[in-house]
PDB file of C-alpha atoms and ligand atoms in Angstrom:
ATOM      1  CA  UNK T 261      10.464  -7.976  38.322  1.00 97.00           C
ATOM      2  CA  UNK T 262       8.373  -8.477  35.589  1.00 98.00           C
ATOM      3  CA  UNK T 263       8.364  -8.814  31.602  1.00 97.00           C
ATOM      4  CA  UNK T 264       6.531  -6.986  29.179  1.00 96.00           C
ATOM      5  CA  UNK T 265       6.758  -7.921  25.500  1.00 95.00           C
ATOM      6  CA  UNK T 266       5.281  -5.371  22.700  1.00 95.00           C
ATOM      7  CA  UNK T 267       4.211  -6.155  19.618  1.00 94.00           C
ATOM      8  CA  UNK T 268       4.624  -4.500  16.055  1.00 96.00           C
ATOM      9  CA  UNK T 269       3.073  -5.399  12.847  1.00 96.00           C
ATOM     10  CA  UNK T 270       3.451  -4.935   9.635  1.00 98.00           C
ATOM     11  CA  UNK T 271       1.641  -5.562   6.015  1.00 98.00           C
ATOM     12  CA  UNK T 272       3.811  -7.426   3.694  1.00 98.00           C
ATOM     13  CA  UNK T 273       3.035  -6.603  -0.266  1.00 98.00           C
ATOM     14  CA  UNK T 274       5.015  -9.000  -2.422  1.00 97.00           C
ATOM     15  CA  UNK T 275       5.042  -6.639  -5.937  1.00 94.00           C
ATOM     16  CA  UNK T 276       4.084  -2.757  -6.550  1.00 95.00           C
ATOM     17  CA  UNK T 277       0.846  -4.226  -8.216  1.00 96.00           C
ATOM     18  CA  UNK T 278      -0.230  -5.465  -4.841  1.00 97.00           C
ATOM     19  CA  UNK T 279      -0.303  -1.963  -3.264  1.00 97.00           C
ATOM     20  CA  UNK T 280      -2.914   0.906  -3.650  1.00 97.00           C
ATOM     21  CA  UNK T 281      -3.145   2.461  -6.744  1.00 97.00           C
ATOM     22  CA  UNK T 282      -2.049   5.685  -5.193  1.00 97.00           C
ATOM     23  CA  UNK T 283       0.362   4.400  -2.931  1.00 98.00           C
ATOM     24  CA  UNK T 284       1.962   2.746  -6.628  1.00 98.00           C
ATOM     25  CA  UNK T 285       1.979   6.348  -7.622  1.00 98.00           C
ATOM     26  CA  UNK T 286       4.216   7.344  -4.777  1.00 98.00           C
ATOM     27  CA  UNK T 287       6.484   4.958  -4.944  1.00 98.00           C
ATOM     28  CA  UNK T 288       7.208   5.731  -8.804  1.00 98.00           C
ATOM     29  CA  UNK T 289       7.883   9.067  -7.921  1.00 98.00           C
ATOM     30  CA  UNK T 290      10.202   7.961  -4.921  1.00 98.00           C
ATOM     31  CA  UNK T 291      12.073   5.819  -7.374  1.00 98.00           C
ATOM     32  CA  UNK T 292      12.926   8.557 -10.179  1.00 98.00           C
ATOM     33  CA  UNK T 293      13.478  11.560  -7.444  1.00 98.00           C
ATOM     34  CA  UNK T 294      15.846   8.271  -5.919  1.00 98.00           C
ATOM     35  CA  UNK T 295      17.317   7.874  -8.775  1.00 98.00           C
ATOM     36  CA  UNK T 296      18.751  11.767  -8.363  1.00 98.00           C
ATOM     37  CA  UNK T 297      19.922  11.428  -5.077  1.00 98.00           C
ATOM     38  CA  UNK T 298      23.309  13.113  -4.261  1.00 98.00           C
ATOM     39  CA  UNK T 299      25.391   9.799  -2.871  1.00 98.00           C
ATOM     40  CA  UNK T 300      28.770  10.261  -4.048  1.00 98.00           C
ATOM     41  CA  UNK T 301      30.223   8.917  -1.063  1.00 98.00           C
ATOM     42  CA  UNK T 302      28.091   5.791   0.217  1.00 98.00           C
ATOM     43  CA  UNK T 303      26.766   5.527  -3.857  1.00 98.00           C
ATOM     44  CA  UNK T 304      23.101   4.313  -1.690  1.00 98.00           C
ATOM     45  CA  UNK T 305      20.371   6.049  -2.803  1.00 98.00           C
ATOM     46  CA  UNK T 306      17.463   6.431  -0.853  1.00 98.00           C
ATOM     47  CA  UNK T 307      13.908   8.472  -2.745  1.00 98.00           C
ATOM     48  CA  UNK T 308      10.958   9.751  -0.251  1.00 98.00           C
ATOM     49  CA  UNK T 309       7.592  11.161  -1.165  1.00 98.00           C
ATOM     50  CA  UNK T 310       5.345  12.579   1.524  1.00 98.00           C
ATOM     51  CA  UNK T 311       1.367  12.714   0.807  1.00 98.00           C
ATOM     52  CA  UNK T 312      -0.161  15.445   2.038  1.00 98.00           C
ATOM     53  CA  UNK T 313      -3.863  16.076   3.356  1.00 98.00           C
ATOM     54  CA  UNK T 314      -4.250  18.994   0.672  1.00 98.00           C
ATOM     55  CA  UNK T 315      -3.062  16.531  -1.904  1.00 98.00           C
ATOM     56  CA  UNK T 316       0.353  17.795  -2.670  1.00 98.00           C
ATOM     57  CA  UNK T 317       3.240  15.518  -2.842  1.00 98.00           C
ATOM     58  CA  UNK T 318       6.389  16.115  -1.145  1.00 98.00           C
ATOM     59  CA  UNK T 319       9.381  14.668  -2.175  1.00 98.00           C
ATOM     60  CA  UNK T 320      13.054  14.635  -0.947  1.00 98.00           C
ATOM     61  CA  UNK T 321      16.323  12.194  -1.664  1.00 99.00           C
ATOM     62  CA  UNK T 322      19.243  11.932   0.473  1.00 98.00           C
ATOM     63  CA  UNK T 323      21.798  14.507   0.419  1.00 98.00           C
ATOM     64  CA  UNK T 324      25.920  13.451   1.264  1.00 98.00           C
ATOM     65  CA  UNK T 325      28.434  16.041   2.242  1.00 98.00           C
ATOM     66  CA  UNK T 326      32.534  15.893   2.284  1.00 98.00           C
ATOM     67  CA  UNK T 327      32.143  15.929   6.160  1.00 98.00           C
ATOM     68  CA  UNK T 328      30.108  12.935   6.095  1.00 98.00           C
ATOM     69  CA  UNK T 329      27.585  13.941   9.423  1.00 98.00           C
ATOM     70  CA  UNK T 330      26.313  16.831   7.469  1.00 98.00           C
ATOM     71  CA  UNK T 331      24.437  15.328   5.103  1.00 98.00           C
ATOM     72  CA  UNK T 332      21.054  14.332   5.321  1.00 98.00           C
ATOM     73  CA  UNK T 333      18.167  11.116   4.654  1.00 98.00           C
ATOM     74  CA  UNK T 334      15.934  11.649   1.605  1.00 98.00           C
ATOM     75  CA  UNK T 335      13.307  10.953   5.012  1.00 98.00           C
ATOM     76  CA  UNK T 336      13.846  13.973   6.315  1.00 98.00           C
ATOM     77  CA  UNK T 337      14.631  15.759   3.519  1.00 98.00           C
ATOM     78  CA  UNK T 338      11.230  15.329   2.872  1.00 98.00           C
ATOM     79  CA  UNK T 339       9.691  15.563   5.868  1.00 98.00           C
ATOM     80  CA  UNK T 340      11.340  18.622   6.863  1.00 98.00           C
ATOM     81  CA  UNK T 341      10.372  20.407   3.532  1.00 98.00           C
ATOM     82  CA  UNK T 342       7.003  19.656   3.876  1.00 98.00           C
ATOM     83  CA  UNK T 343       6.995  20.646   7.511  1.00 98.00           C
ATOM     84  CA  UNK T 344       8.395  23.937   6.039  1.00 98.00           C
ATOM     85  CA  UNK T 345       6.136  24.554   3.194  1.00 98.00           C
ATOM     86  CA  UNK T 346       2.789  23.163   4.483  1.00 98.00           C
ATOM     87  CA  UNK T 347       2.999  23.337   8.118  1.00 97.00           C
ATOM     88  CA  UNK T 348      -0.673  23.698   8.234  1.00 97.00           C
ATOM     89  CA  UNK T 349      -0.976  20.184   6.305  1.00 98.00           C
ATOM     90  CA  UNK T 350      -1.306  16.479   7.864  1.00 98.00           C
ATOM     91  CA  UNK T 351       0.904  14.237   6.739  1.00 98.00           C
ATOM     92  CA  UNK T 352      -0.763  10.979   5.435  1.00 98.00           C
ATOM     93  CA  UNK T 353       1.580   8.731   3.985  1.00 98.00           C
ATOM     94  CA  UNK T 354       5.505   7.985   3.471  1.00 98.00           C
ATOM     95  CA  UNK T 355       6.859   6.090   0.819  1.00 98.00           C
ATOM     96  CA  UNK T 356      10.599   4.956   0.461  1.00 98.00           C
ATOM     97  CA  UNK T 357      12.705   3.138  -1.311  1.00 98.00           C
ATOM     98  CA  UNK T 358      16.495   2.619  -1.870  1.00 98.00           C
ATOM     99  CA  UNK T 359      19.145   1.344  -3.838  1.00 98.00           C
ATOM    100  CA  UNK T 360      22.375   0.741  -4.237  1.00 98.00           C
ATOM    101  CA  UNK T 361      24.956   1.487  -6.930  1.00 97.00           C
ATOM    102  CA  UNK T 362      26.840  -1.589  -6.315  1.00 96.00           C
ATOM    103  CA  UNK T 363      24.317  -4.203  -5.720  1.00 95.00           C
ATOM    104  CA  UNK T 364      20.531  -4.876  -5.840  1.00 95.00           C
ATOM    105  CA  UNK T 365      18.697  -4.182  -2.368  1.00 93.00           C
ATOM    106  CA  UNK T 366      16.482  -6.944  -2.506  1.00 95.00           C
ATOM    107  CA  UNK T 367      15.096  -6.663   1.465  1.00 96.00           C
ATOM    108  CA  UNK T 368      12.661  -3.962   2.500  1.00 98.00           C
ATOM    109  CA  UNK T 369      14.847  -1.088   3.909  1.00 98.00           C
ATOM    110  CA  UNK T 370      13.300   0.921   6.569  1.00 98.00           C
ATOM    111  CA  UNK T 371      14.212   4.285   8.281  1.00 98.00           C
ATOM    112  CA  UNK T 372      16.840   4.618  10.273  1.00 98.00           C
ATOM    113  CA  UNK T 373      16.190   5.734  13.435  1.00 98.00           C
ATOM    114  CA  UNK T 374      16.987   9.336  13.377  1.00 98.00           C
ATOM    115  CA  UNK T 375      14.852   9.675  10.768  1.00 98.00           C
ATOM    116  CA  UNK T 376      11.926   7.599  12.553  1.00 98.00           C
ATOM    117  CA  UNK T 377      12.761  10.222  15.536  1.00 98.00           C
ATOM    118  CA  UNK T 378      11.896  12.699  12.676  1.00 98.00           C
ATOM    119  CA  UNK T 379       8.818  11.386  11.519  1.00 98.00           C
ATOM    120  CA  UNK T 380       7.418  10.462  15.317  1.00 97.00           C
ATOM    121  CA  UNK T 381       7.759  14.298  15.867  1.00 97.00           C
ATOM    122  CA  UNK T 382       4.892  15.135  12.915  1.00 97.00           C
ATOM    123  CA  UNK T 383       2.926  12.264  13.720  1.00 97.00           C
ATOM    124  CA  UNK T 384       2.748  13.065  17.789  1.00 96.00           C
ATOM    125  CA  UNK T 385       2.255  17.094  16.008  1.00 96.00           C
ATOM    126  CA  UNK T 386      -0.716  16.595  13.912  1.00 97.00           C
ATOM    127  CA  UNK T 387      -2.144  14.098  16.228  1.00 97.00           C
ATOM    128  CA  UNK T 388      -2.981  11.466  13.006  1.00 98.00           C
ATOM    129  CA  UNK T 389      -0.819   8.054  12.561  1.00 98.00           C
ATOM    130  CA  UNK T 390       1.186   8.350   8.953  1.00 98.00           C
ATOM    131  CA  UNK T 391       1.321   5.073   6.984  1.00 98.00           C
ATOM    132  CA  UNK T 392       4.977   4.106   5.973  1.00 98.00           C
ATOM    133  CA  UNK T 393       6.193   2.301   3.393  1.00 98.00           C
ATOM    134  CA  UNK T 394       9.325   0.908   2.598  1.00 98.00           C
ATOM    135  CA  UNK T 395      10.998  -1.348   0.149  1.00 98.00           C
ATOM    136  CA  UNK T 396      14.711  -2.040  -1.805  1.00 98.00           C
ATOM    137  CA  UNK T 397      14.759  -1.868  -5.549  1.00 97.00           C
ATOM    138  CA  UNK T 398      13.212  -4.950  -5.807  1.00 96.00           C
ATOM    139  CA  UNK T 399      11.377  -7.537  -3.112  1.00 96.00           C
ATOM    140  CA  UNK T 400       8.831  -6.943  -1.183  1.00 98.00           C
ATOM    141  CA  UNK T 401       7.049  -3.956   0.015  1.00 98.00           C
ATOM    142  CA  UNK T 402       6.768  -3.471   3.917  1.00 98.00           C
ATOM    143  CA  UNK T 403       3.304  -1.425   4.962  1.00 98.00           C
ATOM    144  CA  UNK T 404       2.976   0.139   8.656  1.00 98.00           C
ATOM    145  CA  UNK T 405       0.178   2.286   9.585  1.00 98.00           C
ATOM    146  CA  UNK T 406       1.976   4.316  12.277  1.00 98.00           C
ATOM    147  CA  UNK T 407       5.483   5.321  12.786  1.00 97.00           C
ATOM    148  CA  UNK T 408       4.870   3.541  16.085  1.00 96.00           C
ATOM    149  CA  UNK T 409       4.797   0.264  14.783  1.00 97.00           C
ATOM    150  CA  UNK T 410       9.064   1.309  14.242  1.00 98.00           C
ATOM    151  CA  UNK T 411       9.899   3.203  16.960  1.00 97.00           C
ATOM    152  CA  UNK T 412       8.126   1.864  20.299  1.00 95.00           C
ATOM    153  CA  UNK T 413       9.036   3.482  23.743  1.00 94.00           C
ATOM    154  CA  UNK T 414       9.489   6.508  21.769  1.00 94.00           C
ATOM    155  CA  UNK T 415      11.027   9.803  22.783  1.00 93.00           C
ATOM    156  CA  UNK T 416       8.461  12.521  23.024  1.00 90.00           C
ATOM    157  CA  UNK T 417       7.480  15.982  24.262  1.00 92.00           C
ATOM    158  CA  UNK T 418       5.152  14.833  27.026  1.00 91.00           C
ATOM    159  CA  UNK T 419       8.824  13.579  28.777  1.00 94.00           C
ATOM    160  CA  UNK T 420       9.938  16.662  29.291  1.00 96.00           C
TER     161      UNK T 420
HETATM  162  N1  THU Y 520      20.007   7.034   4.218  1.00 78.31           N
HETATM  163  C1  THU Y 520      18.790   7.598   3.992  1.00 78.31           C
HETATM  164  O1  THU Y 520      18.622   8.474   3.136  1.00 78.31           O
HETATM  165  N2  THU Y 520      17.757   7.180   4.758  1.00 78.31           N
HETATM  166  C2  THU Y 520      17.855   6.238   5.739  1.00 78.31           C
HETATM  167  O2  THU Y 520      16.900   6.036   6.473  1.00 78.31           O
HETATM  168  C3  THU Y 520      19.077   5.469   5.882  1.00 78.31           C
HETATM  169  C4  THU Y 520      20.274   6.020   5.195  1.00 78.31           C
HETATM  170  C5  THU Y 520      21.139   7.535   3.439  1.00 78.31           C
HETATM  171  C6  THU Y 520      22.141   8.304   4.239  1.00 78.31           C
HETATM  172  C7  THU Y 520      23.388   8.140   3.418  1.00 78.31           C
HETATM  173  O3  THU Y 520      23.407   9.143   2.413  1.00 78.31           O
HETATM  174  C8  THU Y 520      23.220   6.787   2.761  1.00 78.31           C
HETATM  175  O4  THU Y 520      21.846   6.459   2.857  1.00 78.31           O
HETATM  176  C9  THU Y 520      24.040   5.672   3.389  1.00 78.31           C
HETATM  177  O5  THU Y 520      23.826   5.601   4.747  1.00 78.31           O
END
């Protein structure tokens, strides 16, 4: 028997003016396409915008149904358009934040894990780690430069 321990890390930014000017970019955009979500029933809204090798900017907000199950992340929203519309493209940076109607997220809120299932499928696809970041409304800004940094021991395709 034996014990293995495995390590994550992160990059903590304490204010948007601490990240990269592009990076600042993507995060306004995550906040006003947030700001749209459809969250009638949990009223948490949650923005994501992709960056794309070819420079385009993906962008996708969560999406609640009546039958709660089949709605959907703003994550993979996003992820799942831009695997649709530039499937050719590499995917080089996620940016997310969320909110909620009731009270001010103040902690960094990361993906859940279907969604880091999600995003471990494009990164394992194009073979190139995708920098994530994630934050509340307000607080600090959490910076990882591979999904695998949230999702060790992940599920993948050479498993099956
Ligand atoms: N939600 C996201 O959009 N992304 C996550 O990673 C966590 C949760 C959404 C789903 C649902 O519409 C609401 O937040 C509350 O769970």
């Amino acid at each position: 028997m034996k014990k293995i321990s495995i390590n994550t890390e992160f990059t903590v930014f304490e204010n948007i003016q601490e990240i990269p000017q592009k990076t600042q970019e993507l995060l306004e955009l995550a906040i006003a396409i947030r700001k749209k979500a459809y969250a009638p029933y949990s009223n948490f809204r949650v923005g994501a915008a992709l960056l794309l090798d070819n420079g385009k900017v993906v962008l996708g907000s969560n999406q609640e149904n009546a039958a709660y199950p089949s709605g959907l992340c703003a994550e993979r929203v996003a992820i799942f358009q831009a695997g649709a519309l530039y499937p050719e493209a590499i995917i080089k940076m996620i940016v997310i934040t969320a909110a909620s109607d009731q009270n001010t997220t103040t902690t960094p809120i990361p993906p859940c894990g279907a969604c880091r299932q999600s995003i471990a499928e494009y990164e394992i696809r194009q073979n190139t780690d995708i920098e994530i970041y994630f934050t509340g409304e307000t607080g600090d800004i959490y910076k990882s430069d591979s999904l695998k940094n949230l999702l060790p021991l992940l599920f993948n395709k050479n498993m099956l």
